[in-house]
CSV table of C-alpha atoms (C1' of nucleotides) in Angstrom, one decimal:
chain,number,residue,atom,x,y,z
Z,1,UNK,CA,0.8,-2.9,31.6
Z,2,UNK,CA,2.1,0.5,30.6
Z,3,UNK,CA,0.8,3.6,28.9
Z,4,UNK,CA,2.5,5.7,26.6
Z,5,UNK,CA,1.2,9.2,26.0
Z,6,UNK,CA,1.9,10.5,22.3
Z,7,UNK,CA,0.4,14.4,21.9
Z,8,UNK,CA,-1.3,14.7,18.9
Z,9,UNK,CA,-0.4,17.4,16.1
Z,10,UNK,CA,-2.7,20.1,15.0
Z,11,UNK,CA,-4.5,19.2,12.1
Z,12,UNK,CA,-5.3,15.5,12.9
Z,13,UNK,CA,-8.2,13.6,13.4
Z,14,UNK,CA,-8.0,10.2,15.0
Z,15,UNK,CA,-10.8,9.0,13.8
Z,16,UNK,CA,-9.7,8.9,10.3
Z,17,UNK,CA,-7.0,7.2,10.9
Z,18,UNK,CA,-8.9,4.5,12.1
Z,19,UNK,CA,-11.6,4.8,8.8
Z,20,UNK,CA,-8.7,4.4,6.9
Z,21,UNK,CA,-7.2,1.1,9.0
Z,22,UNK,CA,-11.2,-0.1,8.3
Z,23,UNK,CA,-12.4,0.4,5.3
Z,24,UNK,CA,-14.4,-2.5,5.3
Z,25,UNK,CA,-11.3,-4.5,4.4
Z,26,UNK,CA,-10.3,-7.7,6.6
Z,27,UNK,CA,-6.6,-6.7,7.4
Z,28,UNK,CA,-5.1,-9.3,9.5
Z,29,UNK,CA,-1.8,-7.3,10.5
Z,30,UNK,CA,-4.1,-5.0,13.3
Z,31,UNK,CA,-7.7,-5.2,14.6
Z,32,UNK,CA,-9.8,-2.2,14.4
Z,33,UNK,CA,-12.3,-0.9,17.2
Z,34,UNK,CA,-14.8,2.3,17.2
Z,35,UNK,CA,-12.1,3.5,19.7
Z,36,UNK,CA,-8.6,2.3,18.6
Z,37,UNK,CA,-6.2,0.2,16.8
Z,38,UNK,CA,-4.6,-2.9,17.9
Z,39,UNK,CA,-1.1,-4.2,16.2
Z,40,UNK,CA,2.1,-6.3,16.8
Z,41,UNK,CA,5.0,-4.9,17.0
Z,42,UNK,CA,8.6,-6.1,17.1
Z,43,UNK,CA,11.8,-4.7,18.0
Z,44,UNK,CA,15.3,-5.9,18.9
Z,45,UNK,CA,13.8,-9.7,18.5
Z,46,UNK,CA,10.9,-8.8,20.8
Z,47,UNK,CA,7.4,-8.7,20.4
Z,48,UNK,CA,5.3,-6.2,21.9
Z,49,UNK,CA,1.1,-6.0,21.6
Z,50,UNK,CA,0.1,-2.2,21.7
Z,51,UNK,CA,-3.4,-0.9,21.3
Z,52,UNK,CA,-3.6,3.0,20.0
Z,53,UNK,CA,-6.4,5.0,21.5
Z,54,UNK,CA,-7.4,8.9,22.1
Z,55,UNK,CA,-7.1,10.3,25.9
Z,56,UNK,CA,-8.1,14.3,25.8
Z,57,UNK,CA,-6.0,16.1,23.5
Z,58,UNK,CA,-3.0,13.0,23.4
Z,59,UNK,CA,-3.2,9.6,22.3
Z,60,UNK,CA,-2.4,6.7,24.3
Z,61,UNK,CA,-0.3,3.6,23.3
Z,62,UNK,CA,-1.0,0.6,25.8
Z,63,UNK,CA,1.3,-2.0,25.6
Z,64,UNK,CA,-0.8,-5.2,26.1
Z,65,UNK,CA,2.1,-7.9,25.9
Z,66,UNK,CA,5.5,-7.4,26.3
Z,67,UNK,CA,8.1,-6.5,28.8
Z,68,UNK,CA,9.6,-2.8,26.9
Z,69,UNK,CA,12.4,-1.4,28.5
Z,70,UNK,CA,12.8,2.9,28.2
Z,71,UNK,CA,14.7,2.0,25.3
Z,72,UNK,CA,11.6,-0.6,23.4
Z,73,UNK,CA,9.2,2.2,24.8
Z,74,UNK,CA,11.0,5.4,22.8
Z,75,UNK,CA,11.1,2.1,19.9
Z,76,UNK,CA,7.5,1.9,20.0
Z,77,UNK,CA,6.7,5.5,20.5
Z,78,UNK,CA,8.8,6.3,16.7
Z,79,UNK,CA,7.0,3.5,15.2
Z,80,UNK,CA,3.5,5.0,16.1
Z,81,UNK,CA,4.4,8.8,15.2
Z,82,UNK,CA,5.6,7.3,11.8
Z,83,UNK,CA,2.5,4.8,11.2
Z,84,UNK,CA,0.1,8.1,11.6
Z,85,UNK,CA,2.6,10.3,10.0
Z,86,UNK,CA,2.1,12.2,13.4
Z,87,UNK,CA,5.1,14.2,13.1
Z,88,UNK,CA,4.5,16.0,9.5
Z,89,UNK,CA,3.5,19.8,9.5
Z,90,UNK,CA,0.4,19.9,7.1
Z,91,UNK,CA,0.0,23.8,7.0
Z,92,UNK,CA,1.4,24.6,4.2
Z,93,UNK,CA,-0.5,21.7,2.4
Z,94,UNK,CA,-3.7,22.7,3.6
Z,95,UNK,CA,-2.5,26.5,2.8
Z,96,UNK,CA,-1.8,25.3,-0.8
Z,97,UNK,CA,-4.5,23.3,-1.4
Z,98,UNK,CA,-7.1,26.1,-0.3
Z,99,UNK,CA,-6.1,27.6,-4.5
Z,100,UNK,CA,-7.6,24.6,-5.7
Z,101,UNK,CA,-11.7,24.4,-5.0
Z,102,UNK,CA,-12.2,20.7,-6.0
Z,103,UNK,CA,-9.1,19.6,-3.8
Z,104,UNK,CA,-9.9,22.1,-0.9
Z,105,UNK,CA,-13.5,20.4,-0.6
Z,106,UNK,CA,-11.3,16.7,0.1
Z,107,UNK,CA,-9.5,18.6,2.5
Z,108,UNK,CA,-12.2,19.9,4.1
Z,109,UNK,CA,-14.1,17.0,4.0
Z,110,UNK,CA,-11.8,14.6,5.6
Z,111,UNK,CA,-9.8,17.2,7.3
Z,112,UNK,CA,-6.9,15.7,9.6
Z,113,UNK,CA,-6.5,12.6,7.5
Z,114,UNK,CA,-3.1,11.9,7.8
Z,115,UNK,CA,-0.8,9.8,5.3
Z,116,UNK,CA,-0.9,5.9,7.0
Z,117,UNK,CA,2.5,4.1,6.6
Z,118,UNK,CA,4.0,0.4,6.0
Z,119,UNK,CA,7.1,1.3,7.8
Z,120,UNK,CA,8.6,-2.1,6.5
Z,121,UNK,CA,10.1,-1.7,3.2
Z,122,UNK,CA,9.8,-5.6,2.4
Z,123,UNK,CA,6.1,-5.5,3.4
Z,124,UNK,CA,4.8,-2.3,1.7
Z,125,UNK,CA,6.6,-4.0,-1.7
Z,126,UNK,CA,4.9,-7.4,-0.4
Z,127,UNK,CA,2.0,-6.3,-0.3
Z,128,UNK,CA,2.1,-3.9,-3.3
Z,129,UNK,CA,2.5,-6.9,-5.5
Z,130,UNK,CA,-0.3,-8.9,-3.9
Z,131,UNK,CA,-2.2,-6.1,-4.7
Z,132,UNK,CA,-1.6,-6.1,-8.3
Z,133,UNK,CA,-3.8,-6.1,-10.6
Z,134,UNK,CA,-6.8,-7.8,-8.4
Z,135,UNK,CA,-9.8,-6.2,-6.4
Z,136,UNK,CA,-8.9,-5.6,-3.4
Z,137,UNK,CA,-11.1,-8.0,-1.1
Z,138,UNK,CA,-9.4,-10.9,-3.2
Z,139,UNK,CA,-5.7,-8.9,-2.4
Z,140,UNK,CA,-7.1,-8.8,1.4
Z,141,UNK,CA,-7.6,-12.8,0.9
Z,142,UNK,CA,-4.3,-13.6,-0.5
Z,143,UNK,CA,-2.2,-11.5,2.3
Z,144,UNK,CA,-4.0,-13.2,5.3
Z,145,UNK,CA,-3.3,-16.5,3.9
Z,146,UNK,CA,0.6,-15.8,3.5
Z,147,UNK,CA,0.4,-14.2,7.0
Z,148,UNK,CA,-1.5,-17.0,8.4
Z,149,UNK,CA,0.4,-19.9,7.6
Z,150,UNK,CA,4.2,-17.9,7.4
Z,151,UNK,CA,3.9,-14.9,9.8
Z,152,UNK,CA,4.7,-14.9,13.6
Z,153,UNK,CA,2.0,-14.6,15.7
Z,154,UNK,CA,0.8,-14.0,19.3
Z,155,UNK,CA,-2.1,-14.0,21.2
Z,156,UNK,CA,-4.0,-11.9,23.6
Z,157,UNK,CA,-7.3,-12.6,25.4
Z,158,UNK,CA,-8.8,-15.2,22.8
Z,159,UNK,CA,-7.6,-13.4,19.5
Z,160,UNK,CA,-4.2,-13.5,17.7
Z,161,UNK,CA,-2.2,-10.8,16.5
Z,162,UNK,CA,0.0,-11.5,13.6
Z,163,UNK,CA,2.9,-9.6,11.9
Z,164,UNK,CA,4.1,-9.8,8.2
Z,165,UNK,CA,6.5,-12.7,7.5
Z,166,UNK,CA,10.2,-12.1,7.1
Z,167,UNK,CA,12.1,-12.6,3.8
Z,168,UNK,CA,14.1,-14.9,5.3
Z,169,UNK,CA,11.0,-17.5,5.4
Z,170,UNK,CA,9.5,-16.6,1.8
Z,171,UNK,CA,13.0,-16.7,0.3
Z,172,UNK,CA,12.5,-20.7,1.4
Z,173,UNK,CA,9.6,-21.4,-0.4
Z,174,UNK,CA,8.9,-23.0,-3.8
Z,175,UNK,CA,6.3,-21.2,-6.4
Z,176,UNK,CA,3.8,-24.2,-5.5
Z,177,UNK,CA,3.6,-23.3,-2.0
Z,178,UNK,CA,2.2,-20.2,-2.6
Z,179,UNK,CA,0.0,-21.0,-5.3
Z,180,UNK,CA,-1.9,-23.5,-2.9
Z,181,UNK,CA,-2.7,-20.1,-1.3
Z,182,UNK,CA,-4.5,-19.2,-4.9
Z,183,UNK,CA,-1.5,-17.0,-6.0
Z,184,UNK,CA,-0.8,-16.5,-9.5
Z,185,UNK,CA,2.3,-18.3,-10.7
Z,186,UNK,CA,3.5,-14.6,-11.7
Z,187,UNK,CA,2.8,-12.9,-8.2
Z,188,UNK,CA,4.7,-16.3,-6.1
Z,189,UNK,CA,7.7,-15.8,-8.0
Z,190,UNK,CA,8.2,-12.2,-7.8
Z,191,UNK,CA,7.8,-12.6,-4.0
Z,192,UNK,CA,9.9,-14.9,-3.8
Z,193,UNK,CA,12.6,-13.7,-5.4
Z,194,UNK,CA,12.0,-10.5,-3.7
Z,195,UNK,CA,12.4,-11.9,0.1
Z,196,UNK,CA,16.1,-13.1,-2.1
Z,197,UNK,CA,17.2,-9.8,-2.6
Z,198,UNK,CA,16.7,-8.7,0.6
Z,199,UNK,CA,18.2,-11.7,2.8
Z,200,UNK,CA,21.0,-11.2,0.0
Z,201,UNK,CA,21.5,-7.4,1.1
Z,202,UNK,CA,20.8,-6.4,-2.3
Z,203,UNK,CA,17.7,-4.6,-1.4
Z,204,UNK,CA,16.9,-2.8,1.8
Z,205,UNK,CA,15.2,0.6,3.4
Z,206,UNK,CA,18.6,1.5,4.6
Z,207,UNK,CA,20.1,1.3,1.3
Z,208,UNK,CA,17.2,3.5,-0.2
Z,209,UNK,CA,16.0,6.0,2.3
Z,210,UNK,CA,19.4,8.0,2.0
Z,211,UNK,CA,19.2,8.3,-1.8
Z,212,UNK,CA,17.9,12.4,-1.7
Z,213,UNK,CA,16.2,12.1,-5.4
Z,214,UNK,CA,12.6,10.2,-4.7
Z,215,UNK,CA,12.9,9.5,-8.5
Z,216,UNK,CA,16.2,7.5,-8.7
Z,217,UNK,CA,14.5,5.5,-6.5
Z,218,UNK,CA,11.9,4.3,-8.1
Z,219,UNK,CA,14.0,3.5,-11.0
Z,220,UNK,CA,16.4,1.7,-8.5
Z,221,UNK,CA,13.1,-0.3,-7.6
Z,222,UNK,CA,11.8,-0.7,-11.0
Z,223,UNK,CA,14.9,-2.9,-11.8
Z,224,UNK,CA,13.4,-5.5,-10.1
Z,225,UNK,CA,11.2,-8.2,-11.6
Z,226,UNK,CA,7.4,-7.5,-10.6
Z,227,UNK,CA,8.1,-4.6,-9.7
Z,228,UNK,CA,6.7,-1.8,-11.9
Z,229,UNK,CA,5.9,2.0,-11.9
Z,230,UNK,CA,3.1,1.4,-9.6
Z,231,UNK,CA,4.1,-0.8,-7.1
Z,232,UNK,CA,7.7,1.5,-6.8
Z,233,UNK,CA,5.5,4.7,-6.0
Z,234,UNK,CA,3.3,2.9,-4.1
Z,235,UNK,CA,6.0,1.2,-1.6
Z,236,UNK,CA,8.2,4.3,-1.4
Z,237,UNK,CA,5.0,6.5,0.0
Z,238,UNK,CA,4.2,3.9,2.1
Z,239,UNK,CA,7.6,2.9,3.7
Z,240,UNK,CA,10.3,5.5,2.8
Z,241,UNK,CA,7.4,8.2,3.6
Z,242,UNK,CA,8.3,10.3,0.5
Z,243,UNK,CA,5.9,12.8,-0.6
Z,244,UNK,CA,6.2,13.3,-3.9
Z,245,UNK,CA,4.9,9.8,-5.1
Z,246,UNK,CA,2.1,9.7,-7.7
Z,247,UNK,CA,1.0,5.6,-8.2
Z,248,UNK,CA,0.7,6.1,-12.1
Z,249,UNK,CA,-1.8,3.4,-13.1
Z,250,UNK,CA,-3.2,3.1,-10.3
Z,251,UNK,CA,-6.8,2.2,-11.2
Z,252,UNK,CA,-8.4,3.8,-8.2
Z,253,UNK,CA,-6.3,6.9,-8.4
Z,254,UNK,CA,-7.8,6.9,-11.9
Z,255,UNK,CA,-11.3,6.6,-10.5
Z,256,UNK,CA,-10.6,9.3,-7.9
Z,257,UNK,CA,-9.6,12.2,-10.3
Z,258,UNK,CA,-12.5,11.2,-12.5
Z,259,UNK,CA,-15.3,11.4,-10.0
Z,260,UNK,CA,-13.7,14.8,-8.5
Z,261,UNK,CA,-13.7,16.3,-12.0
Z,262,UNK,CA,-16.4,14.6,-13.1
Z,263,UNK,CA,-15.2,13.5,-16.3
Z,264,UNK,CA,-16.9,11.2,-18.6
Z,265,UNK,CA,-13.4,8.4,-18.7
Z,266,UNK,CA,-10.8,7.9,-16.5
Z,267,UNK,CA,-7.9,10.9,-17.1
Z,268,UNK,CA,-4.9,9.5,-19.5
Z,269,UNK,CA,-1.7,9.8,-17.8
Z,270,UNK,CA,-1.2,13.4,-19.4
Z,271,UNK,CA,-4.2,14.5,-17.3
Z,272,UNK,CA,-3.1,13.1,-14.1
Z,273,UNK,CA,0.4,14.8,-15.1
Z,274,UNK,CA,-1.1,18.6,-15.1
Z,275,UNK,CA,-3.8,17.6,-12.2
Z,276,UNK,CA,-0.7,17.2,-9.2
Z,277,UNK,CA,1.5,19.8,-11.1
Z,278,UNK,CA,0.2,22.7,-8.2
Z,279,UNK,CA,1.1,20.3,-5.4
Z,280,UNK,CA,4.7,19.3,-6.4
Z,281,UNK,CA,6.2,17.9,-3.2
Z,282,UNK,CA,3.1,16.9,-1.8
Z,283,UNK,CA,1.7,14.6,-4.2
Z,284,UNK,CA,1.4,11.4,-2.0
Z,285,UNK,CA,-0.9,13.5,0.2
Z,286,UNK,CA,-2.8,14.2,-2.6
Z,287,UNK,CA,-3.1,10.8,-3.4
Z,288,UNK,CA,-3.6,9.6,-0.1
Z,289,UNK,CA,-6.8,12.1,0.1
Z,290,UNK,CA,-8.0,10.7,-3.5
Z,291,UNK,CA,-8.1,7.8,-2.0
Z,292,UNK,CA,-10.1,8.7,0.7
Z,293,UNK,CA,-12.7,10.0,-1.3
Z,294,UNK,CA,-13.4,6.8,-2.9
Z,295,UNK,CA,-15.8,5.5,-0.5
G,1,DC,C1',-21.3,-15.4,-20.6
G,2,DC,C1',-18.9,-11.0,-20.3
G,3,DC,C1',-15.7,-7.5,-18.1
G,4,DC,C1',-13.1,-5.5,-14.6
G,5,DA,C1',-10.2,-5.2,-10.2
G,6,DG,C1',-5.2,0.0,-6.2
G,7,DG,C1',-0.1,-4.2,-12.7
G,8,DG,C1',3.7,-6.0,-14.8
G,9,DC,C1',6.0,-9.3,-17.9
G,10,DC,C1',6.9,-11.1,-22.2
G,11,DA,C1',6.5,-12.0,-27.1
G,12,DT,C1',5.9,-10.0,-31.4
G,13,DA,C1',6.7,-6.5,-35.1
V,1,DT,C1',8.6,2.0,-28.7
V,2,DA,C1',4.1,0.1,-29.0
V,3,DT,C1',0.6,-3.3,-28.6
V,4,DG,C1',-1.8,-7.5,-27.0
V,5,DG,C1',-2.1,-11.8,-24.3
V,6,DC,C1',-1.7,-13.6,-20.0
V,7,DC,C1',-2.2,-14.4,-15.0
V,8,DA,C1',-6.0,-16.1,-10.7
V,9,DT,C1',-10.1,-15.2,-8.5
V,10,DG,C1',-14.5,-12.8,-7.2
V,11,DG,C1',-18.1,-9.7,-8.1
V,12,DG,C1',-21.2,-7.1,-11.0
DNA sequence: CCCCAGGGCCATA
DNA sequence: TATGGCCATGGG
């Protein structure tokens, strides 16, 4: 078994990484403890088990199963700094941010929180659409049920560690298949036909992530069929790591704004609008944080 | 029984 | 362009 060492950044804090990995939400793609994170990874057609913990002032990647070469290792080692956004210089958000009393206080409050990524374009919009709409425990339901029966999976001292399921799979599979899982005839066909457009090339993260306006993005996203607004911003934060994403709609970004303010309804979109105008290029942060704050 | 959840599509006017 | 119904299910 190896170690990796990965030093961690200034403003960071671990262990709100690991809140945010565990809200009290059964995610079936890694396995929480009070000390790290456990998740399969795969590169170059090979699976590798790691499990993410603090050592003194670095963390430490174990790789559980899995034979990595240098090359899987330095694989493994980008993954990680990208999943924890371990590489981003927060200063000057924390420096902006100080102008802004009711935004400061997040920041103080859950200082080091640091923007957690779905690296895998087809996964973050995957799951985005499972998401729609429903609370999140049932959203929680419906993904380990697709993983479960169409995800690879290994296992590792009694428990098994699954990994989201390709397109090339879900592109296979008829609307009826998915709603024995208790999806919604709407949600099956737009994933369906999304795992399509990527084993057809005519959506991927390589094709996107070059494209320097984050808003020709979303409208390149929005062209597709279940895939709104909302689910756009929400997948382009998460995979393509763009920071100036707001998830218009987005009922607990609504909820968030509302409790911080202290408003009597939820903001209209107008008010949401002139609440991120101070943090232009940062707004997926602020987001993230709003989120945060929620429970 | 009702309404609402980290939405989006579609029909109608 | 704007509005309302619909989707599946669980929880309040």
């Amino acid at each position: 078994m190896k170690n990796l060492r990965l030093p961690k950044p200034s403003i960071f804090n671990f262990k709100e990484s690991l809140w945010f990995l565990d809200r009290g939400y059964d995610d079936c793609l890694h396995e929480v403890s009070s000390t790290g994170v456990s998740k399969l990874l795969t590169f170059n057609e090979k699976d590798f088990l790691v499990r993410l913990s603090e050592n003194g002032k670095d963390l430490k990647a174990e790789i559980l199963l899995g034979d990595a070469s240098a090359w899987d290792e330095l694989e493994i080692k980008k993954y990680l700094i990208n999943w924890l956004d371990l590489d981003r210089d927060l200063q000057s958000l924390y420096s902006r941010v100080e102008n802004f009393p009711l935004v400061a206080d997040l920041f103080r409050q859950y200082h080091g929180l640091r923007l957690i990524a779905i690296p895998d374009l087809f996964e973050a919009l995957g799951w985005s659409i499972i998401g729609q709409q429903i609370n999140l425990n049932f959203a929680y339901q419906l993904k380990r049920a697709l993983v479960e029966k169409y995800g690879v999976s290994v296992t590792h001292k009694g428990s098994r560690y699954y990994r989201f399921p390709k397109p090339e799979v879900l592109t296979h599979l008829a609307v009826s298949d998915l709603k024995a899982l208790q999806y919604s005839r709407q949600k099956a066909e737009y994933l369906i036909n999304l795992a399509g457009l990527f084993i057809n090339d005519q959506l991927s993260f390589d094709q996107l992530a070059p494209m320097e306006n984050t808003q020709d993005i979303i409208r390149e996203l929005c062209k597709v069929r279940g895939i709104g607004e909302w689910t756009a911003n929400y997948a382009v934060m998460k995979s393509l790591k763009r920071m100036d994403c707001i998830t218009y709609g987005d009922i607990g970004l609504l909820n968030a704004v509302k409790k911080l303010k202290g408003l009597e309804d939820k903001p209209n979109r107008q008010m949401v609008e002139e609440f991120f105008k101070p943090f232009a290029g940062w707004e997926s942060y602020i987001v993230f944080y709003l989120w945060r704050s929620l429970s």
